Amino acid sequence: MATPPRPPLIPDAGWAFLGSAAFTKAATLAVLGTVFLAHPIVAMIGWWGYGAALATLAAFCGASLRVRRGEIEWNGMLPISLLVFVGWSLLSIVWSQYNWASLGGIAYQLVVAFLGVFVALSRDLLQVVRAVGDTLRFVIAASFAVEILAGALIDMPIPFLGVSGNLVEGGPLEGLLGTRNQFGAVAAIAVMTFFVELATRSVSRWVSATSLAAALLAVALTQSPVTLGVLAVLVVATAVLFGVRRAGEPLRRILNLVVLGVVGLTLVIVWVARSRVIALLNAGSEFELRYTLWMQVLGLAQLHPIEGFGWVGVWPRDVPPYSWFLVAGRGHASALNAFVDVAFQLGLVGLVAFVALLGLALVRSWLLATRRRTITYVWPALVLLVLAVTSLAESSLLVGFGWLTLVVCCVMASRNLSWRTRLPR
């Protein structure tokens, strides 16, 4: 008697579900929620549990992409700048002196990048904005709920979540993000997201207006100088962007060149007058702490200036040389500056690759925002600007929600403006 054929591991109905619009919508929300809420998840189940959750999500998302591979436009999908940066990070494990820590950091970077690519390929821009909006509504609401619990109901901090319970005093609040600067960065992204939702009327006006008010309140209650500075830059950039959008095509090109020139000149002036700028900023204890840490990291980086010490992402505080960096008697999970962090971990080569990745993503997103009439296109440009400015005082752009958002915006901008899309197929 012939042996009956073995049933497939996943039946046809299962594959059909993995390729459905309902699954891609749910998977997108799951990805965004898991990455934006990494801090409380890790606090509750640890890095191994969190890694297992990300790996499971990646497996389902990979299966979904496999089912829909014929529907996706793959030409010019992945920006070369992204591939170069990730490739150099992967290569750095060869000379890393903490190979296991590098392996874990690279695995985290690759999985989050893959999830970002899934989101960018599976949803159009308006759907991404809606998904981010829904996720951040939950993050901000849950953060306020935890702050009310800690600050008003039990009147004591919640140490394992990093919540100080300062709500009654008016802040600073950390929410579910661990620090006030991280909460402020997420709230600033939420401000831009809810503004676009309000302008496009993709959700009810009451929901978008209430969400925008809550995000602005979160920014204020973080009492974060970093976030307030980011918000000031965001207001100016938004005004400039909408001014350029209203101009005609010939004038728009000139204005974009003027904006580029002003930004470049500003960076040059700040660099030339950096001693004076540092002296002015050093009046504050928070900047003084950061500046001390940067000098320590850059000093040690001179031992491996070209290739760096090896990628690790989040600093393992019990692994040298990261355990050596003590400022104000405590260790740190990053260099509190994405560019300093990249220079230390990946050297000059990695820093150039990272600046190219971020710069190209910003320029492409800005050009799309000024050329396309749909207001949704302003979201990637301004969100990337929030992340770029925040990266001067935090390293969140390199891991977690910052890295995911960078990959999503980078891939979506590349699909619209990559030179490879004009190549013959």
Coordinates of C-alpha atoms in Angstrom, one line a residue, residues 35-243:
V35 CA 9.7 47.9 19.2
F36 CA 8.4 51.2 20.7
L37 CA 7.6 49.4 24.0
A38 CA 10.9 47.6 24.1
H39 CA 11.9 49.1 27.5
P40 CA 8.9 47.8 29.6
I41 CA 9.0 44.4 27.7
V42 CA 12.7 43.9 28.4
A43 CA 12.1 45.0 32.0
M44 CA 9.5 42.3 32.5
I45 CA 10.8 39.3 30.4
G46 CA 14.4 40.2 29.8
W47 CA 16.5 40.4 26.6
W48 CA 16.2 36.7 25.8
G49 CA 12.4 36.9 26.0
Y50 CA 12.3 40.1 24.0
G51 CA 14.7 38.6 21.4
A52 CA 12.4 35.6 21.1
A53 CA 9.4 37.9 20.5
L54 CA 11.2 39.8 17.8
A55 CA 12.4 36.5 16.1
T56 CA 8.8 35.2 16.1
L57 CA 7.6 38.5 14.5
A58 CA 10.4 38.3 11.9
A59 CA 9.4 34.7 11.0
F60 CA 5.8 35.6 10.4
C61 CA 6.7 38.8 8.5
G62 CA 9.2 36.8 6.4
A63 CA 6.5 34.3 5.5
S64 CA 4.1 37.1 4.6
L65 CA 6.7 38.7 2.3
R66 CA 7.2 35.2 0.7
V67 CA 3.5 34.9 -0.1
R68 CA 3.3 38.4 -1.5
R69 CA 6.7 38.4 -3.4
G70 CA 5.0 38.8 -6.8
E71 CA 3.1 41.9 -5.6
I72 CA 6.0 43.8 -4.2
E73 CA 8.2 46.1 -6.3
W74 CA 11.7 44.9 -5.4
N75 CA 13.7 47.1 -7.8
G76 CA 15.7 49.7 -5.8
M77 CA 14.0 48.5 -2.6
L78 CA 17.0 48.6 -0.2
P79 CA 19.1 51.7 -0.3
I80 CA 22.8 51.0 -0.9
S81 CA 23.7 53.4 2.0
L82 CA 21.6 51.1 4.4
L83 CA 23.3 48.0 3.1
V84 CA 26.8 49.5 3.5
F85 CA 26.2 50.6 7.1
V86 CA 24.6 47.3 8.1
G87 CA 27.3 45.4 6.2
W88 CA 30.1 47.2 8.0
S89 CA 28.4 46.6 11.3
L90 CA 28.3 42.9 10.5
L91 CA 31.9 42.8 9.4
S92 CA 33.0 44.4 12.6
I93 CA 32.4 41.2 14.5
V94 CA 35.7 40.0 12.9
W95 CA 37.9 42.4 14.9
S96 CA 35.5 42.9 17.9
Q97 CA 37.1 41.9 21.3
Y98 CA 33.7 41.1 22.7
N99 CA 32.4 38.8 19.9
W100 CA 29.3 37.4 21.8
A101 CA 28.1 40.9 22.7
S102 CA 28.7 42.0 19.1
L103 CA 26.8 39.0 17.8
G104 CA 23.8 39.8 20.0
G105 CA 23.9 43.5 19.0
I106 CA 24.2 42.7 15.3
A107 CA 21.4 40.2 15.5
Y108 CA 19.2 42.8 17.2
Q109 CA 20.1 45.4 14.5
L110 CA 19.4 43.0 11.6
V111 CA 16.0 41.8 13.0
V112 CA 14.7 45.3 13.7
A113 CA 16.0 46.4 10.2
F114 CA 14.1 43.5 8.6
L115 CA 11.0 44.4 10.5
G116 CA 11.3 48.0 9.3
V117 CA 11.7 46.7 5.7
F118 CA 8.6 44.6 6.1
V119 CA 6.6 47.7 7.3
A120 CA 7.9 49.8 4.4
L121 CA 7.0 47.2 1.8
S122 CA 3.7 46.1 3.2
R123 CA 2.0 49.5 3.8
D124 CA 1.7 52.7 1.8
L125 CA 2.8 55.9 3.5
L126 CA -0.6 56.9 4.8
Q127 CA -1.1 53.5 6.3
V128 CA 2.3 53.7 8.0
V129 CA 1.3 57.1 9.5
R130 CA -2.0 55.6 10.7
A131 CA -0.2 52.6 12.2
V132 CA 2.4 54.8 14.0
G133 CA -0.4 57.0 15.2
D134 CA -2.4 54.2 16.7
T135 CA 0.8 52.8 18.3
L136 CA 1.9 56.1 19.8
R137 CA -1.6 56.8 21.1
F138 CA -1.4 53.6 23.1
V139 CA 2.2 54.3 24.2
I140 CA 1.3 57.8 25.4
A141 CA -1.9 56.8 27.1
A142 CA -0.2 53.8 28.8
S143 CA 2.6 56.1 29.9
F144 CA 0.3 58.6 31.5
A145 CA -1.6 55.7 33.2
V146 CA 1.7 54.4 34.7
E147 CA 2.7 57.9 35.8
I148 CA -0.7 58.5 37.4
L149 CA -0.3 55.2 39.2
A150 CA 3.2 56.0 40.5
G151 CA 2.7 59.7 41.1
A152 CA -0.8 60.0 42.4
L153 CA -2.2 56.6 43.5
I154 CA 0.6 54.8 45.2
D155 CA 2.9 57.9 45.5
M156 CA 6.1 56.0 44.9
P157 CA 8.5 55.3 42.0
I158 CA 8.4 52.1 40.0
P159 CA 12.2 51.4 39.7
F160 CA 12.1 48.4 37.3
L161 CA 10.2 50.6 34.7
G162 CA 12.4 53.6 35.4
V163 CA 9.3 55.7 36.5
S164 CA 10.2 58.3 39.1
G165 CA 6.6 59.2 40.0
N166 CA 6.9 63.0 39.6
L167 CA 3.5 63.6 38.1
V168 CA 2.2 65.7 41.0
E169 CA 5.3 67.9 40.9
G170 CA 4.7 68.5 37.2
G171 CA 7.6 66.3 36.0
P172 CA 9.9 65.2 34.7
L173 CA 8.1 62.2 33.4
E174 CA 9.7 59.1 31.9
G175 CA 6.6 57.2 30.9
L176 CA 7.2 53.7 29.6
L177 CA 10.4 54.7 27.7
G178 CA 12.8 54.6 30.7
T179 CA 14.1 58.2 30.5
R180 CA 12.6 61.6 30.0
N181 CA 14.6 62.2 26.8
Q182 CA 13.4 58.9 25.2
F183 CA 9.8 59.7 26.2
G184 CA 10.3 63.2 24.8
A185 CA 11.6 61.9 21.5
V186 CA 8.7 59.6 21.1
A187 CA 6.3 62.4 22.1
A188 CA 7.9 64.7 19.4
I189 CA 7.4 62.0 16.8
A190 CA 3.8 61.7 18.0
V191 CA 3.3 65.4 17.6
M192 CA 4.3 65.2 14.0
T193 CA 2.3 62.1 13.4
F194 CA -0.9 63.4 14.9
F195 CA -0.5 66.7 13.0
V196 CA -0.4 64.8 9.7
E197 CA -3.4 62.7 10.8
L198 CA -5.3 65.9 11.6
A199 CA -4.3 67.5 8.3
T200 CA -5.3 64.4 6.2
R201 CA -8.4 63.7 8.3
S202 CA -7.4 60.0 8.3
V203 CA -9.0 59.7 11.8
S204 CA -11.8 61.7 13.3
R205 CA -10.9 65.3 14.1
W206 CA -11.7 64.8 17.8
V207 CA -9.3 61.8 18.1
S208 CA -6.5 63.5 16.2
A209 CA -6.9 66.8 18.1
T210 CA -7.0 65.0 21.5
S211 CA -4.0 62.9 20.6
L212 CA -2.0 66.0 19.5
A213 CA -2.9 67.8 22.8
A214 CA -1.7 64.7 24.8
A215 CA 1.5 64.5 22.9
L216 CA 2.3 68.2 23.5
L217 CA 1.5 67.7 27.2
A218 CA 3.9 64.8 27.3
V219 CA 6.6 66.9 25.7
A220 CA 6.0 69.6 28.3
L221 CA 6.0 67.2 31.3
T222 CA 9.2 65.5 30.3
Q223 CA 10.9 68.8 31.1
S224 CA 13.6 67.6 28.7
P225 CA 15.8 70.4 27.3
V226 CA 16.7 68.0 24.4
T227 CA 13.1 67.5 23.4
L228 CA 12.3 71.2 23.8
G229 CA 15.2 72.0 21.5
V230 CA 14.0 69.4 19.0
L231 CA 10.5 70.8 19.1
A232 CA 11.8 74.3 18.4
V233 CA 13.8 73.0 15.4
L234 CA 10.7 71.1 14.3
V235 CA 8.5 74.2 14.3
V236 CA 11.0 76.1 12.2
A237 CA 11.5 73.2 9.8
T238 CA 7.8 72.8 9.4
A239 CA 7.3 76.4 8.5
V240 CA 10.2 76.3 6.0
L241 CA 8.9 73.1 4.5
F242 CA 5.4 74.3 3.9
G243 CA 6.8 77.6 2.5

